[in-house]
Each structure stands twice: as structure tokens, then as C-alpha cells.
GROMACS .gro file of C-alpha atoms in nm:
model
  324
    1MET     CA    1  -0.852   1.778   0.897
    2TYR     CA    2  -1.094   2.046   0.768
    3GLY     CA    3  -1.349   1.791   0.655
    4GLY     CA    4  -1.279   1.499   0.888
    5ALA     CA    5  -1.290   1.660   1.233
    6PRO     CA    6  -1.630   1.834   1.186
    7ALA     CA    7  -1.768   1.520   1.023
    8VAL     CA    8  -1.676   1.303   1.322
    9LEU     CA    9  -1.822   1.550   1.573
   10LEU     CA   10  -2.145   1.600   1.380
   11GLY     CA   11  -2.175   1.227   1.313
   12LEU     CA   12  -2.159   1.157   1.686
   13TRP     CA   13  -2.416   1.429   1.749
   14LEU     CA   14  -2.658   1.299   1.484
   15GLY     CA   15  -2.623   0.945   1.610
   16ALA     CA   16  -2.680   1.040   1.974
   17SER     CA   17  -2.960   1.297   1.928
   18ARG     CA   18  -3.299   1.200   1.786
   19TRP     CA   19  -3.413   1.552   1.706
   20ALA     CA   20  -3.083   1.638   1.535
   21ARG     CA   21  -3.113   1.318   1.336
   22ALA     CA   22  -3.467   1.404   1.231
   23LEU     CA   23  -3.368   1.755   1.121
   24PHE     CA   24  -3.034   1.705   0.949
   25SER     CA   25  -2.997   1.343   0.836
   26PRO     CA   26  -3.221   1.387   0.524
   27LEU     CA   27  -3.009   1.685   0.417
   28ALA     CA   28  -2.685   1.494   0.476
   29GLU     CA   29  -2.812   1.194   0.279
   30ALA     CA   30  -2.918   1.417  -0.011
   31LEU     CA   31  -2.589   1.608  -0.028
   32TYR     CA   32  -2.387   1.288  -0.005
   33ALA     CA   33  -2.567   1.155  -0.313
   34ILE     CA   34  -2.444   1.447  -0.527
   35PRO     CA   35  -2.142   1.340  -0.739
   36LYS     CA   36  -1.844   1.519  -0.591
   37ILE     CA   37  -1.705   1.614  -0.929
   38ALA     CA   38  -2.027   1.815  -0.984
   39ILE     CA   39  -1.931   2.040  -0.691
   40LEU     CA   40  -1.596   2.131  -0.849
   41PRO     CA   41  -1.725   2.414  -1.076
   42LEU     CA   42  -1.895   2.581  -0.779
   43VAL     CA   43  -1.583   2.550  -0.563
   44LEU     CA   44  -1.366   2.693  -0.842
   45PHE     CA   45  -1.612   2.980  -0.893
   46ILE     CA   46  -1.598   3.074  -0.524
   47TYR     CA   47  -1.232   3.009  -0.438
   48GLY     CA   48  -1.053   3.027  -0.773
   49THR     CA   49  -0.805   2.768  -0.898
   50GLY     CA   50  -0.545   2.786  -0.623
   51GLU     CA   51  -0.452   2.552  -0.341
   52GLU     CA   52  -0.739   2.680  -0.125
   53ALA     CA   53  -0.991   2.554  -0.380
   54MET     CA   54  -0.835   2.207  -0.375
   55VAL     CA   55  -0.842   2.200   0.006
   56ARG     CA   56  -1.207   2.305   0.013
   57MET     CA   57  -1.294   2.048  -0.252
   58VAL     CA   58  -1.135   1.764  -0.059
   59ALA     CA   59  -1.291   1.881   0.268
   60LEU     CA   60  -1.641   1.890   0.118
   61SER     CA   61  -1.595   1.554  -0.049
   62VAL     CA   62  -1.484   1.362   0.258
   63PHE     CA   63  -1.714   1.548   0.499
   64PHE     CA   64  -2.040   1.376   0.404
   65LEU     CA   65  -1.876   1.036   0.358
   66MET     CA   66  -1.727   1.043   0.708
   67LEU     CA   67  -2.036   1.206   0.860
   68LEU     CA   68  -2.267   0.927   0.746
   69SER     CA   69  -2.014   0.657   0.831
   70VAL     CA   70  -1.983   0.777   1.193
   71TYR     CA   71  -2.356   0.846   1.220
   72LYS     CA   72  -2.448   0.495   1.104
   73GLY     CA   73  -2.186   0.349   1.337
   74VAL     CA   74  -2.343   0.520   1.638
   75LEU     CA   75  -2.683   0.382   1.542
   76GLN     CA   76  -2.540   0.030   1.544
   77ILE     CA   77  -2.459   0.048   1.917
   78ASP     CA   78  -2.665  -0.204   2.112
   79PRO     CA   79  -2.925  -0.017   2.327
   80TRP     CA   80  -2.855  -0.268   2.602
   81HIS     CA   81  -2.525  -0.088   2.671
   82TYR     CA   82  -2.713   0.234   2.747
   83GLU     CA   83  -2.952   0.044   2.975
   84VAL     CA   84  -2.658  -0.092   3.175
   85ALA     CA   85  -2.501   0.256   3.198
   86ARG     CA   86  -2.827   0.408   3.324
   87ALA     CA   87  -2.868   0.123   3.572
   88PHE     CA   88  -2.535   0.228   3.724
   89GLY     CA   89  -2.653   0.587   3.749
   90ALA     CA   90  -2.486   0.732   3.440
   91GLY     CA   91  -2.627   1.060   3.317
   92ARG     CA   92  -2.655   1.174   2.956
   93TRP     CA   93  -2.296   1.297   2.924
   94GLN     CA   94  -2.156   1.008   3.124
   95ALA     CA   95  -2.334   0.766   2.889
   96PHE     CA   96  -2.185   0.951   2.592
   97TRP     CA   97  -1.827   0.931   2.724
   98SER     CA   98  -1.853   0.577   2.860
   99VAL     CA   99  -2.074   0.413   2.593
  100THR     CA  100  -2.127   0.617   2.275
  101LEU     CA  101  -1.772   0.733   2.213
  102PRO     CA  102  -1.589   0.404   2.286
  103ALA     CA  103  -1.847   0.196   2.098
  104SER     CA  104  -1.832   0.425   1.794
  105MET     CA  105  -1.451   0.421   1.770
  106PRO     CA  106  -1.450   0.137   1.511
  107ALA     CA  107  -1.683   0.343   1.291
  108ILE     CA  108  -1.464   0.652   1.337
  109VAL     CA  109  -1.149   0.464   1.239
  110THR     CA  110  -1.327   0.313   0.938
  111SER     CA  111  -1.450   0.657   0.832
  112LEU     CA  112  -1.094   0.791   0.853
  113GLN     CA  113  -0.968   0.510   0.632
  114LEU     CA  114  -1.246   0.563   0.378
  115GLY     CA  115  -1.207   0.939   0.388
  116MET     CA  116  -0.831   0.933   0.336
  117GLY     CA  117  -0.858   0.708   0.033
  118PHE     CA  118  -1.145   0.911  -0.111
  119ALA     CA  119  -0.953   1.235  -0.052
  120LEU     CA  120  -0.664   1.104  -0.260
  121VAL     CA  121  -0.903   1.016  -0.543
  122VAL     CA  122  -1.072   1.356  -0.530
  123ILE     CA  123  -0.754   1.564  -0.520
  124VAL     CA  124  -0.601   1.382  -0.816
  125GLY     CA  125  -0.926   1.397  -1.015
  126SER     CA  126  -0.974   1.766  -0.935
  127GLU     CA  127  -0.626   1.848  -1.058
  128PHE     CA  128  -0.706   1.670  -1.385
  129LEU     CA  129  -0.974   1.933  -1.450
  130ALA     CA  130  -0.863   2.240  -1.256
  131GLY     CA  131  -0.486   2.215  -1.291
  132GLY     CA  132  -0.241   2.298  -1.017
  133SER     CA  133   0.102   2.181  -0.912
  134GLY     CA  134   0.023   1.837  -0.768
  135VAL     CA  135   0.053   1.480  -0.887
  136GLY     CA  136  -0.281   1.488  -1.070
  137SER     CA  137  -0.175   1.787  -1.278
  138PHE     CA  138   0.161   1.618  -1.344
  139ILE     CA  139  -0.012   1.304  -1.476
  140TRP     CA  140  -0.251   1.505  -1.692
  141GLU     CA  141   0.025   1.717  -1.846
  142ALA     CA  142   0.227   1.401  -1.916
  143ARG     CA  143  -0.077   1.252  -2.087
  144GLN     CA  144  -0.124   1.560  -2.305
  145GLY     CA  145   0.243   1.548  -2.405
  146PHE     CA  146   0.237   1.170  -2.469
  147ARG     CA  147   0.509   1.126  -2.204
  148VAL     CA  148   0.410   0.775  -2.103
  149VAL     CA  149   0.700   0.718  -1.863
  150GLU     CA  150   0.620   1.031  -1.662
  151MET     CA  151   0.253   0.938  -1.660
  152PHE     CA  152   0.332   0.593  -1.516
  153ALA     CA  153   0.570   0.754  -1.266
  154GLY     CA  154   0.286   0.973  -1.140
  155LEU     CA  155   0.058   0.671  -1.109
  156VAL     CA  156   0.325   0.488  -0.910
  157VAL     CA  157   0.358   0.788  -0.676
  158VAL     CA  158  -0.019   0.794  -0.618
  159GLY     CA  159  -0.020   0.419  -0.552
  160VAL     CA  160   0.268   0.441  -0.306
  161MET     CA  161   0.101   0.732  -0.126
  162GLY     CA  162  -0.224   0.540  -0.098
  163TYR     CA  163  -0.050   0.229   0.029
  164ALA     CA  164   0.153   0.425   0.284
  165LEU     CA  165  -0.158   0.603   0.413
  166ALA     CA  166  -0.342   0.272   0.439
  167LEU     CA  167  -0.058   0.123   0.645
  168ILE     CA  168  -0.044   0.426   0.874
  169LEU     CA  169  -0.420   0.427   0.933
  170ALA     CA  170  -0.427   0.050   0.986
  171ARG     CA  171  -0.158   0.087   1.252
  172ALA     CA  172  -0.343   0.380   1.408
  173GLY     CA  173  -0.660   0.171   1.415
  174THR     CA  174  -0.478  -0.106   1.600
  175LEU     CA  175  -0.353   0.143   1.860
  176LEU     CA  176  -0.691   0.314   1.901
  177LEU     CA  177  -0.886  -0.012   1.922
  178PRO     CA  178  -0.676  -0.246   2.137
  179TRP     CA  179  -0.987  -0.438   2.242
  180GLN     CA  180  -1.080  -0.532   1.887
  181PRO     CA  181  -1.016  -0.901   1.813
  182VAL     CA  182  -0.751  -0.971   1.551
  183LYS     CA  183  -0.866  -1.219   1.291
  184ALA     CA  184  -0.635  -1.515   1.260
  185PRO     CA  185  -0.532  -1.591   0.902
  186PRO     CA  186  -0.697  -1.899   0.752
  187PRO     CA  187  -0.485  -2.216   0.761
  188ALA     CA  188  -0.263  -2.251   0.458
  189THR     CA  189  -0.333  -2.527   0.210
  190GLN     CA  190  -0.067  -2.784   0.129
  191LEU     CA  191   0.015  -2.602  -0.194
  192GLN     CA  192   0.039  -2.265  -0.018
  193ALA     CA  193   0.265  -2.410   0.251
  194ALA     CA  194   0.498  -2.559  -0.011
  195ALA     CA  195   0.506  -2.235  -0.211
  196GLY     CA  196   0.581  -2.043   0.108
  197LYS     CA  197   0.886  -2.262   0.178
  198TYR     CA  198   1.026  -2.205  -0.170
  199TRP     CA  199   0.959  -1.832  -0.146
  200ARG     CA  200   1.114  -1.789   0.201
  201ALA     CA  201   1.424  -1.977   0.091
  202LEU     CA  202   1.493  -1.699  -0.162
  203ARG     CA  203   1.506  -1.435   0.116
  204PRO     CA  204   1.271  -1.194  -0.067
  205TRP     CA  205   1.310  -0.930   0.205
  206SER     CA  206   1.658  -0.860   0.063
  207PHE     CA  207   1.537  -0.799  -0.295
  208ALA     CA  208   1.512  -0.421  -0.251
  209ALA     CA  209   1.886  -0.399  -0.321
  210THR     CA  210   1.809  -0.536  -0.668
  211TYR     CA  211   1.472  -0.409  -0.783
  212VAL     CA  212   1.534  -0.046  -0.680
  213PRO     CA  213   1.837  -0.006  -0.915
  214VAL     CA  214   1.642  -0.181  -1.192
  215LEU     CA  215   1.347   0.056  -1.149
  216VAL     CA  216   1.570   0.364  -1.142
  217GLY     CA  217   1.782   0.246  -1.436
  218SER     CA  218   1.475   0.163  -1.643
  219ALA     CA  219   1.324   0.505  -1.576
  220VAL     CA  220   1.648   0.682  -1.673
  221ALA     CA  221   1.686   0.474  -1.990
  222ALA     CA  222   1.324   0.531  -2.091
  223HIS     CA  223   1.365   0.904  -2.038
  224GLN     CA  224   1.678   0.913  -2.255
  225VAL     CA  225   1.527   0.722  -2.549
  226GLU     CA  226   1.174   0.860  -2.489
  227ARG     CA  227   1.027   0.511  -2.507
  228PHE     CA  228   0.936   0.253  -2.244
  229ASP     CA  229   0.955  -0.117  -2.338
  230PHE     CA  230   0.750  -0.298  -2.076
  231VAL     CA  231   0.861  -0.648  -2.187
  232HIS     CA  232   1.229  -0.558  -2.160
  233PHE     CA  233   1.165  -0.402  -1.821
  234LEU     CA  234   0.999  -0.720  -1.691
  235LEU     CA  235   1.279  -0.939  -1.829
  236ALA     CA  236   1.548  -0.717  -1.676
  237LEU     CA  237   1.370  -0.722  -1.340
  238MET     CA  238   1.322  -1.099  -1.351
  239GLY     CA  239   1.684  -1.160  -1.451
  240ALA     CA  240   1.819  -0.937  -1.176
  241LEU     CA  241   1.596  -1.099  -0.912
  242THR     CA  242   1.689  -1.454  -1.018
  243PHE     CA  243   2.060  -1.368  -0.989
  244HIS     CA  244   1.994  -1.222  -0.645
  245ALA     CA  245   1.795  -1.530  -0.541
  246GLY     CA  246   2.070  -1.761  -0.667
  247THR     CA  247   2.326  -1.566  -0.466
  248ASN     CA  248   2.114  -1.596  -0.151
  249LEU     CA  249   2.061  -1.971  -0.194
  250THR     CA  250   2.425  -2.058  -0.265
  251ASN     CA  251   2.525  -1.833   0.023
  252ASP     CA  252   2.300  -2.036   0.254
  253TYR     CA  253   2.452  -2.360   0.124
  254TYR     CA  254   2.815  -2.258   0.170
  255ASP     CA  255   2.749  -2.095   0.507
  256TYR     CA  256   2.598  -2.423   0.622
  257ILE     CA  257   2.891  -2.627   0.484
  258LYS     CA  258   3.142  -2.396   0.652
  259GLY     CA  259   2.949  -2.408   0.979
  260THR     CA  260   2.858  -2.040   0.985
  261ASP     CA  261   2.482  -2.105   1.008
  262GLN     CA  262   2.380  -2.366   1.263
  263VAL     CA  263   2.055  -2.441   1.445
  264GLN     CA  264   2.158  -2.219   1.734
  265LYS     CA  265   2.269  -1.939   1.499
  266MET     CA  266   2.057  -1.935   1.187
  267GLY     CA  267   2.203  -1.621   1.031
  268ILE     CA  268   1.972  -1.458   0.776
  269GLY     CA  269   1.881  -1.773   0.579
  270GLY     CA  270   1.765  -2.076   0.772
  271SER     CA  271   1.585  -2.289   0.513
  272ILE     CA  272   1.833  -2.573   0.574
  273GLN     CA  273   1.824  -2.540   0.953
  274ARG     CA  274   1.444  -2.538   0.960
  275GLY     CA  275   1.444  -2.862   0.766
  276ASP     CA  276   1.260  -2.710   0.470
  277PHE     CA  277   1.519  -2.839   0.221
  278THR     CA  278   1.837  -3.045   0.219
  279PRO     CA  279   2.170  -2.865   0.160
  280ARG     CA  280   2.212  -3.026  -0.181
  281PHE     CA  281   1.862  -2.919  -0.286
  282VAL     CA  282   1.935  -2.559  -0.180
  283LEU     CA  283   2.252  -2.559  -0.391
  284GLY     CA  284   2.061  -2.698  -0.690
  285TYR     CA  285   1.785  -2.442  -0.637
  286GLY     CA  286   2.043  -2.164  -0.642
  287LEU     CA  287   2.212  -2.295  -0.957
  288ALA     CA  288   1.871  -2.317  -1.127
  289CYS     CA  289   1.811  -1.950  -1.043
  290PHE     CA  290   2.152  -1.862  -1.187
  291ALA     CA  291   2.067  -2.062  -1.502
  292LEU     CA  292   1.735  -1.882  -1.549
  293GLY     CA  293   1.902  -1.546  -1.502
  294ALA     CA  294   2.172  -1.646  -1.753
  295LEU     CA  295   1.908  -1.739  -2.013
  296ILE     CA  296   1.743  -1.401  -1.974
  297GLY     CA  297   2.086  -1.241  -1.999
  298LEU     CA  298   2.155  -1.423  -2.327
  299TYR     CA  299   1.843  -1.266  -2.472
  300PHE     CA  300   1.974  -0.921  -2.385
  301VAL     CA  301   2.311  -1.018  -2.537
  302SER     CA  302   2.132  -1.091  -2.864
  303GLN     CA  303   1.970  -0.747  -2.845
  304ALA     CA  304   2.255  -0.529  -2.718
  305GLY     CA  305   2.582  -0.699  -2.812
  306PRO     CA  306   2.877  -0.866  -2.635
  307PHE     CA  307   2.922  -0.598  -2.370
  308ILE     CA  308   2.612  -0.727  -2.193
  309LEU     CA  309   2.760  -1.079  -2.209
  310VAL     CA  310   3.080  -0.966  -2.036
  311LEU     CA  311   2.881  -0.775  -1.777
  312GLY     CA  312   2.649  -1.072  -1.717
  313VAL     CA  313   2.932  -1.324  -1.678
  314ALA     CA  314   3.107  -1.091  -1.435
  315SER     CA  315   2.787  -1.054  -1.233
  316LEU     CA  316   2.731  -1.430  -1.232
  317LEU     CA  317   3.086  -1.504  -1.117
  318ALA     CA  318   3.075  -1.229  -0.857
  319GLY     CA  319   2.751  -1.362  -0.712
  320PHE     CA  320   2.869  -1.723  -0.701
  321LEU     CA  321   3.229  -1.665  -0.586
  322TYR     CA  322   3.117  -1.420  -0.319
  323THR     CA  323   2.910  -1.691  -0.156
  324ALA     CA  324   3.168  -1.968  -0.204
   0.00000   0.00000   0.00000
């Protein structure tokens, strides 16, 4: 907010005013070229190492990025639009509100998206050097203590934050720019269409009930033994997901056989009703998923003993008998 709002206003002013552009655009271009990490010592000298310094650092970093993005966007407006506005008697301010501001909205939205992502990079990088109580400081302290699991956890948090912010800003851009054309996705190739059918048949939207416990359990186990085995984590995740997929597929098969899912009432599956696969193929697909999960489970049995075998057989029977 501190850096973005002034940047948008000044960017509109520089783009709309020739004399302002002549006076201030060289300075803005020069300051933008300075590496933002080089400003950090000056910010820390003035504001100390508290939260205020981090806020000022982020504000300064995103200010020039957003300023130039909005300013360049205003310059891209076709002069013909201003000619039409003046032909209808629009004055200077009327032309700004009816032409400049609406036409520069795509550049403003783009600058917000760029600024938000850059702000996340700057705040994490600043905490690497200046410390603090944020995610960047958490990752750096974990690195110094060789706590790899905590370091990866911090990276995951940063990634999730960035993805969530990108989704929010993309949705905001759609709402702010309803006139913008939406690009249609390119037509899928034959291979992509076939892969999509196989993937949809697994009902991947239900996998959160499986991968979330695996992620949490792996983090707890790694914290207890102070070691993270990435190969074992991937195998555990793959085994759990294949069991889940097998349960979904056999559930679709038996629901179809029992008449629960019909064309008029597709339930939550639908690969049989859409004609993607035959009922027998869906059953075989599910059994193949169970078999793959069982093979992965046998590997863990060889590593951890018979208790895992009992637990795996119970899970396999529960998944299959639940659907049948």
C-alpha cells in the first residue's frame, strides 16, 4: 500500500503530463536501475532493524517497479482515443477520466501483480540479511542450524503465499477488467485428450484427503528423527495416492453396477457415463492402482517390518470393501 498507491498515481501523472515526464522520468529510470538489495544498508541505518525498516524497504522496492510499469502503460494508449474524446468536447480532466484511466487499467493491474511478487522476494531476502521475525528469518536460522526440514517448510510457506497472492490478483484483474478478452486455451492434442480422460477418472480433486495427512505425517516423522528422506516421502505419497485412486475407480464401477450413478445422475465420478471407459476397464484400472500401491507398500514392509504389512492389508481391504 505504501509503495503501490503513490506509484500508481505518479505513474498516471508522468504518463499524462509531458513536462512531468521530462523532469522526473530520467530520475525514476536511474533509481529503478539501482539493485534493491543495495538500498538495504541505508534503510537499516535510518530506520533500524525493526518492522518499520522492512515496510520501508518493500515500499521503496516496489515503488519504482510499479511507477515505470504504469507510466509505460499510459504511453501505450493510442492517441486516436484522445482525438475522439476531444471531438466530443471532452476537456483535459474528462479525457483523463474517460480515456487515460480506463485504458491504463491493464497496466495498473499488471504492475500490482509484478509488485506483489517482487515485494515477497524483497521481504524474504531482506530478512536473510537484517533478521526479524518473518519467514525469511525463519529460513535463514534453519539453514544456520542445518535444520533442513524447517528450511523446506519455510520455502513451502513462501511458495503457497506467492501462489495465493497470484490467484487473488488474477481474480481481481478479471473483475477490474471485464472488457478484456479471455484467451481460449489451445486445442488439446490426441495424447493430451487421452491423458486427461485417465486423469479425470481418478477424481484428483478428492486427493487432498490423502496427501495432506502424508505431508503432515512426513513432517512430524522428519522432526522426530531429525532427518528427511525425500525418496521415502515420494514413495509414501505415491502409494497413498494410488490407493486413493483405486478406491475412487472401484467405487465408480460398483456404483454403476448397483445403479447408483446413471446418465441422469452422474454422482461424483462419471467416467463410465461419459463414455470415456467401459465398466470393466474402470474396474481393471482401479485394481491396477491397488496393485501399484501394494508393491510400494511391500517395499516399506521390507524396511519397517510386518506391522506395515498388516496396516497396508487393512487399508487395501477397507478401500476395496467400502466401495463394493
